[in-house]
Amino acid sequence: MVRLADVAFAVLFVGVVVRAAVTDLLVPASTLAGIALVVAVVGFSLFDPDGGDHAASLVVHVALVGATALALVLVLTDLTLVSRAVDLALFYLVVLALVGYRRAPLSSTISLFPYLGAFAVVVGLFLLHSLDVSPGSGLAAFPVFATLLLGVCLFVVPRYVEADFLLRFVGALSAVIVLVGLPSLFVGSYSLPFFSVSPWSNATLSPWFVGELPVLRSIFPNPNTLGLLVFPAVLGGVVDLHRTYGRSGSVSLFMVVPGVFLAINAVGLYLTNSRASYLAAAVGLALYAAVVVIDRRAVPVLFAGLAVAAPLVGFGVFRGVVPIDPSNRFALWGASVEALLAGPTLLGAGVVNTSELIAPFLSEGLSGQSSHSSYLSIALRIGLVGGVAYCLLVIGPLIHGAWRFKRVDVGMFALAAGFAVHQLFEGYTLFQYGPGSILAALVVGYVIASVVPEAT
């Protein structure tokens, strides 16, 4: 049954997709932040995962949402308590309280603390650096909105929105976007209300069943953005179909529509020509398939194998043994490391464009390109301290899930592994509000929720 919290989340994610596809002005980040607070209120009002007195818990949660909204107003307007630094500190503290408050005994939630601590370090450093940016600018507001959205996606949504709903909704939305984009491969660009649909003209594919085709990007400005939506839709579709089959014990009509969506998304993934998304989907599918064929006890072994295989494959690509075109990734990564070591190393350079930071360390032909790695992008912005905390957020739940293999949501674990690999090759991070960033944060949040026991 679709619940009110599911609907509120769906509205939030559609807003994220529309913002990425059309323009920031149509769905400003402030609107996303407002919807995120609504999602939190709706979730808090439904039930208390910690058990006990729901009314008392609801009062505390709603008070925290109100305090967060007030702090947002103080940070983003000319109103102020004492100074902008004080306003940011207040916002930081109330967001931590909002996402971290639990009525459960300390003994049952202590395993959540490392993730709350990593979140606190990452967002705290970004907010600290925002003091160096002109108040009222988009760069000053960005860390504020990203902090709230990341916190809600990591620690609130997974407690109140069913994982199965997330998988099905993302699969359906992704399939619709792929279908919207397919005609552009044959007829060229065309327009819809609010959307412009066109193929990617910078590259072509040669599928055996059609001949040469342009690369699919649908309503997004870049095929990699579409790949970031479609690869989790493909993997999520496989997980959803397997779970549906497991519940019924046989192929049923309930599998027809998700199966069609999965087929559409698989075609869409191929047509994006997004090699990082190919790899992420392959990693996630291999992990999930191995667990299905063997059992949950395979999770620690598989994760350890992935941890060993990933650097070996990377070294093989670097040496030319593995036939994958790295697209200058190694040069970009080397320049990023040089820029990080050149300083500021510990706390990073702040809310800046990484392409500007690494430009002095690149050859002229690569000037203007970004680091093309989420981990390096974070390290350049918030230093080694923030980079370690970010890795704890992204990779820590995978290690925790491999350890608690009897509890972990295997489907979300496979998705989180896919996103962890994907972030090696792309510059988006969890601390943003594009579709890929939101999905990655949600998936990590669901893994955390599955390994951190609730009181109920």
Short mmCIF file of N, CA and C in Angstrom, two decimals, residues 191-300:
data_model
loop_
_atom_site.label_atom_id
_atom_site.label_comp_id
_atom_site.label_asym_id
_atom_site.label_seq_id
_atom_site.Cartn_x
_atom_site.Cartn_y
_atom_site.Cartn_z
N SER A 191 10.33 19.09 -28.68
CA SER A 191 10.01 19.79 -27.43
C SER A 191 8.73 19.27 -26.83
N LEU A 192 8.69 19.27 -25.49
CA LEU A 192 7.50 19.02 -24.70
C LEU A 192 7.32 20.20 -23.76
N PRO A 193 6.14 20.34 -23.17
CA PRO A 193 5.98 21.42 -22.18
C PRO A 193 7.04 21.30 -21.08
N PHE A 194 7.81 22.35 -20.89
CA PHE A 194 8.87 22.46 -19.88
C PHE A 194 10.15 21.70 -20.25
N PHE A 195 10.09 20.75 -21.19
CA PHE A 195 11.25 19.91 -21.47
C PHE A 195 11.68 20.03 -22.93
N SER A 196 13.00 19.98 -23.14
CA SER A 196 13.55 19.85 -24.48
C SER A 196 14.24 18.50 -24.56
N VAL A 197 13.87 17.70 -25.56
CA VAL A 197 14.40 16.34 -25.70
C VAL A 197 15.29 16.30 -26.94
N SER A 198 16.52 15.85 -26.76
CA SER A 198 17.44 15.78 -27.90
C SER A 198 18.47 14.69 -27.65
N PRO A 199 19.05 14.15 -28.72
CA PRO A 199 20.13 13.16 -28.55
C PRO A 199 21.43 13.85 -28.20
N TRP A 200 22.39 13.07 -27.76
CA TRP A 200 23.73 13.58 -27.47
C TRP A 200 24.54 13.49 -28.75
N SER A 201 24.97 14.62 -29.25
CA SER A 201 25.59 14.66 -30.58
C SER A 201 27.09 14.41 -30.55
N ASN A 202 27.67 14.28 -29.36
CA ASN A 202 29.13 14.15 -29.26
C ASN A 202 29.64 12.74 -29.47
N ALA A 203 28.75 11.76 -29.53
CA ALA A 203 29.18 10.37 -29.68
C ALA A 203 28.05 9.57 -30.30
N THR A 204 28.38 8.40 -30.85
CA THR A 204 27.37 7.52 -31.44
C THR A 204 27.61 6.09 -30.96
N LEU A 205 26.54 5.29 -31.08
CA LEU A 205 26.58 3.86 -30.79
C LEU A 205 26.28 3.11 -32.08
N SER A 206 26.70 1.85 -32.13
CA SER A 206 26.41 1.03 -33.30
C SER A 206 25.79 -0.31 -32.88
N PRO A 207 24.58 -0.28 -32.32
CA PRO A 207 23.93 -1.54 -31.96
C PRO A 207 23.62 -2.37 -33.20
N TRP A 208 23.79 -3.68 -33.10
CA TRP A 208 23.65 -4.56 -34.28
C TRP A 208 22.25 -4.54 -34.86
N PHE A 209 21.25 -4.23 -34.01
CA PHE A 209 19.87 -4.35 -34.47
C PHE A 209 19.36 -3.11 -35.17
N VAL A 210 20.11 -2.01 -35.16
CA VAL A 210 19.63 -0.77 -35.79
C VAL A 210 20.66 -0.18 -36.73
N GLY A 211 21.91 -0.20 -36.34
CA GLY A 211 22.93 0.55 -37.05
C GLY A 211 23.40 1.68 -36.16
N GLU A 212 24.00 2.69 -36.73
CA GLU A 212 24.55 3.77 -35.92
C GLU A 212 23.45 4.65 -35.33
N LEU A 213 23.56 4.94 -34.03
CA LEU A 213 22.59 5.79 -33.34
C LEU A 213 23.34 6.81 -32.49
N PRO A 214 22.75 7.98 -32.32
CA PRO A 214 23.33 8.91 -31.35
C PRO A 214 23.11 8.38 -29.93
N VAL A 215 23.83 8.94 -28.98
CA VAL A 215 23.72 8.51 -27.59
C VAL A 215 22.49 9.13 -26.95
N LEU A 216 21.81 8.36 -26.11
CA LEU A 216 20.58 8.80 -25.46
C LEU A 216 20.89 9.68 -24.25
N ARG A 217 20.20 10.82 -24.18
CA ARG A 217 20.26 11.64 -22.97
C ARG A 217 18.87 12.08 -22.51
N SER A 218 17.86 11.89 -23.36
CA SER A 218 16.47 12.20 -23.04
C SER A 218 16.31 13.66 -22.61
N ILE A 219 15.74 13.91 -21.43
CA ILE A 219 15.45 15.28 -20.99
C ILE A 219 16.63 15.93 -20.27
N PHE A 220 17.71 15.17 -20.06
CA PHE A 220 18.85 15.69 -19.30
C PHE A 220 19.89 16.33 -20.22
N PRO A 221 20.72 17.21 -19.69
CA PRO A 221 21.74 17.85 -20.53
C PRO A 221 22.91 16.95 -20.88
N ASN A 222 23.03 15.81 -20.19
CA ASN A 222 24.19 14.94 -20.38
C ASN A 222 23.77 13.48 -20.21
N PRO A 223 24.27 12.57 -21.06
CA PRO A 223 23.89 11.16 -20.91
C PRO A 223 24.35 10.53 -19.60
N ASN A 224 25.41 11.06 -19.00
CA ASN A 224 25.86 10.52 -17.72
C ASN A 224 24.84 10.76 -16.61
N THR A 225 24.11 11.88 -16.70
CA THR A 225 23.05 12.15 -15.74
C THR A 225 21.94 11.11 -15.88
N LEU A 226 21.59 10.79 -17.13
CA LEU A 226 20.59 9.75 -17.35
C LEU A 226 21.12 8.40 -16.87
N GLY A 227 22.39 8.11 -17.14
CA GLY A 227 22.98 6.85 -16.68
C GLY A 227 22.92 6.70 -15.17
N LEU A 228 23.07 7.83 -14.43
CA LEU A 228 23.01 7.81 -12.98
C LEU A 228 21.62 7.48 -12.47
N LEU A 229 20.60 7.74 -13.26
CA LEU A 229 19.23 7.38 -12.89
C LEU A 229 18.90 5.97 -13.35
N VAL A 230 19.38 5.58 -14.53
CA VAL A 230 18.97 4.31 -15.13
C VAL A 230 19.69 3.12 -14.52
N PHE A 231 20.98 3.27 -14.17
CA PHE A 231 21.67 2.09 -13.63
C PHE A 231 21.07 1.61 -12.31
N PRO A 232 20.73 2.51 -11.36
CA PRO A 232 20.06 1.99 -10.16
C PRO A 232 18.65 1.48 -10.46
N ALA A 233 18.00 2.03 -11.52
CA ALA A 233 16.68 1.52 -11.90
C ALA A 233 16.78 0.09 -12.42
N VAL A 234 17.84 -0.20 -13.17
CA VAL A 234 18.04 -1.57 -13.68
C VAL A 234 18.30 -2.53 -12.53
N LEU A 235 19.25 -2.18 -11.68
CA LEU A 235 19.58 -3.05 -10.55
C LEU A 235 18.40 -3.17 -9.59
N GLY A 236 17.73 -2.04 -9.33
CA GLY A 236 16.56 -2.07 -8.46
C GLY A 236 15.44 -2.90 -9.04
N GLY A 237 15.29 -2.86 -10.37
CA GLY A 237 14.26 -3.67 -11.02
C GLY A 237 14.51 -5.15 -10.86
N VAL A 238 15.77 -5.56 -10.97
CA VAL A 238 16.13 -6.97 -10.76
C VAL A 238 15.83 -7.39 -9.33
N VAL A 239 16.21 -6.54 -8.38
CA VAL A 239 15.95 -6.84 -6.97
C VAL A 239 14.45 -6.95 -6.71
N ASP A 240 13.68 -6.01 -7.23
CA ASP A 240 12.24 -6.01 -7.02
C ASP A 240 11.59 -7.25 -7.62
N LEU A 241 11.98 -7.62 -8.83
CA LEU A 241 11.41 -8.82 -9.46
C LEU A 241 11.75 -10.07 -8.66
N HIS A 242 12.97 -10.17 -8.20
CA HIS A 242 13.37 -11.34 -7.42
C HIS A 242 12.59 -11.42 -6.11
N ARG A 243 12.41 -10.28 -5.46
CA ARG A 243 11.65 -10.28 -4.21
C ARG A 243 10.19 -10.62 -4.44
N THR A 244 9.62 -10.10 -5.53
CA THR A 244 8.23 -10.41 -5.85
C THR A 244 8.07 -11.90 -6.13
N TYR A 245 9.01 -12.47 -6.87
CA TYR A 245 8.99 -13.90 -7.15
C TYR A 245 9.14 -14.70 -5.86
N GLY A 246 10.01 -14.24 -4.97
CA GLY A 246 10.21 -14.95 -3.71
C GLY A 246 8.98 -14.96 -2.84
N ARG A 247 8.20 -13.85 -2.88
CA ARG A 247 6.99 -13.80 -2.06
C ARG A 247 5.89 -14.70 -2.60
N SER A 248 5.78 -14.78 -3.94
CA SER A 248 4.70 -15.58 -4.54
C SER A 248 5.11 -17.02 -4.82
N GLY A 249 6.39 -17.25 -5.01
CA GLY A 249 6.87 -18.60 -5.29
C GLY A 249 6.71 -19.01 -6.74
N SER A 250 6.20 -18.10 -7.57
CA SER A 250 6.02 -18.41 -8.99
C SER A 250 5.92 -17.11 -9.76
N VAL A 251 6.04 -17.20 -11.08
CA VAL A 251 5.87 -16.02 -11.93
C VAL A 251 4.41 -15.61 -11.90
N SER A 252 4.15 -14.32 -11.65
CA SER A 252 2.78 -13.84 -11.52
C SER A 252 2.58 -12.58 -12.35
N LEU A 253 1.31 -12.17 -12.44
CA LEU A 253 0.98 -10.96 -13.19
C LEU A 253 1.60 -9.72 -12.55
N PHE A 254 1.85 -9.80 -11.24
CA PHE A 254 2.44 -8.66 -10.54
C PHE A 254 3.87 -8.37 -11.03
N MET A 255 4.45 -9.30 -11.77
CA MET A 255 5.81 -9.13 -12.26
C MET A 255 5.85 -8.55 -13.67
N VAL A 256 4.70 -8.45 -14.33
CA VAL A 256 4.69 -8.05 -15.74
C VAL A 256 5.14 -6.59 -15.90
N VAL A 257 4.47 -5.68 -15.20
CA VAL A 257 4.79 -4.25 -15.36
C VAL A 257 6.22 -3.95 -14.90
N PRO A 258 6.65 -4.41 -13.70
CA PRO A 258 8.07 -4.19 -13.33
C PRO A 258 9.04 -4.80 -14.33
N GLY A 259 8.65 -5.96 -14.91
CA GLY A 259 9.52 -6.58 -15.91
C GLY A 259 9.66 -5.75 -17.16
N VAL A 260 8.56 -5.12 -17.59
CA VAL A 260 8.60 -4.24 -18.76
C VAL A 260 9.47 -3.02 -18.46
N PHE A 261 9.29 -2.44 -17.26
CA PHE A 261 10.12 -1.29 -16.88
C PHE A 261 11.60 -1.67 -16.86
N LEU A 262 11.90 -2.86 -16.36
CA LEU A 262 13.29 -3.31 -16.31
C LEU A 262 13.87 -3.43 -17.72
N ALA A 263 13.11 -3.99 -18.64
CA ALA A 263 13.59 -4.13 -20.02
C ALA A 263 13.85 -2.76 -20.65
N ILE A 264 12.93 -1.82 -20.43
CA ILE A 264 13.10 -0.47 -20.98
C ILE A 264 14.34 0.19 -20.40
N ASN A 265 14.51 0.05 -19.09
CA ASN A 265 15.67 0.67 -18.43
C ASN A 265 16.98 0.03 -18.87
N ALA A 266 16.96 -1.27 -19.11
CA ALA A 266 18.18 -1.94 -19.58
C ALA A 266 18.59 -1.41 -20.95
N VAL A 267 17.61 -1.24 -21.85
CA VAL A 267 17.90 -0.65 -23.16
C VAL A 267 18.40 0.78 -22.99
N GLY A 268 17.74 1.53 -22.11
CA GLY A 268 18.16 2.91 -21.87
C GLY A 268 19.56 3.01 -21.34
N LEU A 269 19.92 2.10 -20.42
CA LEU A 269 21.27 2.10 -19.88
C LEU A 269 22.30 1.88 -20.98
N TYR A 270 22.04 0.92 -21.85
CA TYR A 270 22.98 0.66 -22.95
C TYR A 270 23.11 1.89 -23.85
N LEU A 271 22.00 2.55 -24.14
CA LEU A 271 22.02 3.67 -25.08
C LEU A 271 22.65 4.94 -24.50
N THR A 272 22.85 4.99 -23.17
CA THR A 272 23.53 6.17 -22.61
C THR A 272 25.03 6.15 -22.89
N ASN A 273 25.57 4.96 -23.20
CA ASN A 273 27.01 4.81 -23.43
C ASN A 273 27.82 5.30 -22.22
N SER A 274 27.22 5.20 -21.04
CA SER A 274 27.90 5.64 -19.81
C SER A 274 28.66 4.46 -19.23
N ARG A 275 29.97 4.44 -19.46
CA ARG A 275 30.76 3.27 -19.06
C ARG A 275 30.84 3.12 -17.55
N ALA A 276 30.86 4.23 -16.82
CA ALA A 276 30.86 4.14 -15.36
C ALA A 276 29.55 3.51 -14.87
N SER A 277 28.44 3.86 -15.52
CA SER A 277 27.15 3.27 -15.14
C SER A 277 27.09 1.80 -15.52
N TYR A 278 27.68 1.44 -16.67
CA TYR A 278 27.77 0.02 -17.03
C TYR A 278 28.49 -0.76 -15.92
N LEU A 279 29.63 -0.23 -15.50
CA LEU A 279 30.45 -0.93 -14.51
C LEU A 279 29.72 -1.01 -13.17
N ALA A 280 29.09 0.09 -12.77
CA ALA A 280 28.38 0.10 -11.49
C ALA A 280 27.23 -0.91 -11.49
N ALA A 281 26.49 -0.96 -12.60
CA ALA A 281 25.40 -1.92 -12.70
C ALA A 281 25.92 -3.35 -12.68
N ALA A 282 27.03 -3.58 -13.38
CA ALA A 282 27.61 -4.93 -13.42
C ALA A 282 28.07 -5.37 -12.03
N VAL A 283 28.71 -4.46 -11.29
CA VAL A 283 29.16 -4.79 -9.94
C VAL A 283 27.98 -5.13 -9.04
N GLY A 284 26.96 -4.28 -9.06
CA GLY A 284 25.79 -4.51 -8.22
C GLY A 284 25.06 -5.80 -8.58
N LEU A 285 24.89 -6.04 -9.88
CA LEU A 285 24.20 -7.25 -10.33
C LEU A 285 24.99 -8.50 -9.96
N ALA A 286 26.31 -8.45 -10.10
CA ALA A 286 27.13 -9.61 -9.76
C ALA A 286 27.03 -9.93 -8.26
N LEU A 287 27.09 -8.89 -7.42
CA LEU A 287 26.96 -9.10 -5.99
C LEU A 287 25.61 -9.71 -5.63
N TYR A 288 24.55 -9.14 -6.18
CA TYR A 288 23.21 -9.62 -5.83
C TYR A 288 22.98 -11.03 -6.35
N ALA A 289 23.41 -11.29 -7.59
CA ALA A 289 23.23 -12.61 -8.17
C ALA A 289 23.98 -13.67 -7.37
N ALA A 290 25.20 -13.34 -6.93
CA ALA A 290 25.99 -14.30 -6.16
C ALA A 290 25.32 -14.63 -4.84
N VAL A 291 24.74 -13.62 -4.20
CA VAL A 291 24.05 -13.86 -2.93
C VAL A 291 22.81 -14.73 -3.16
N VAL A 292 22.10 -14.49 -4.26
CA VAL A 292 20.91 -15.29 -4.57
C VAL A 292 21.31 -16.74 -4.83
N VAL A 293 22.36 -16.95 -5.60
CA VAL A 293 22.79 -18.30 -5.96
C VAL A 293 23.38 -19.04 -4.75
N ILE A 294 24.17 -18.33 -3.95
CA ILE A 294 24.80 -18.97 -2.77
C ILE A 294 23.88 -18.70 -1.56
N ASP A 295 24.21 -17.76 -0.75
CA ASP A 295 23.31 -17.25 0.30
C ASP A 295 23.99 -16.05 0.94
N ARG A 296 23.40 -15.54 2.01
CA ARG A 296 23.91 -14.31 2.63
C ARG A 296 25.34 -14.45 3.16
N ARG A 297 25.74 -15.66 3.46
CA ARG A 297 27.09 -15.84 3.97
C ARG A 297 28.15 -15.47 2.94
N ALA A 298 27.71 -15.31 1.69
CA ALA A 298 28.66 -14.93 0.64
C ALA A 298 28.97 -13.44 0.67
N VAL A 299 28.17 -12.63 1.37
CA VAL A 299 28.33 -11.18 1.34
C VAL A 299 29.73 -10.75 1.78
N PRO A 300 30.25 -11.21 2.93
CA PRO A 300 31.60 -10.76 3.32
C PRO A 300 32.67 -11.16 2.32
#
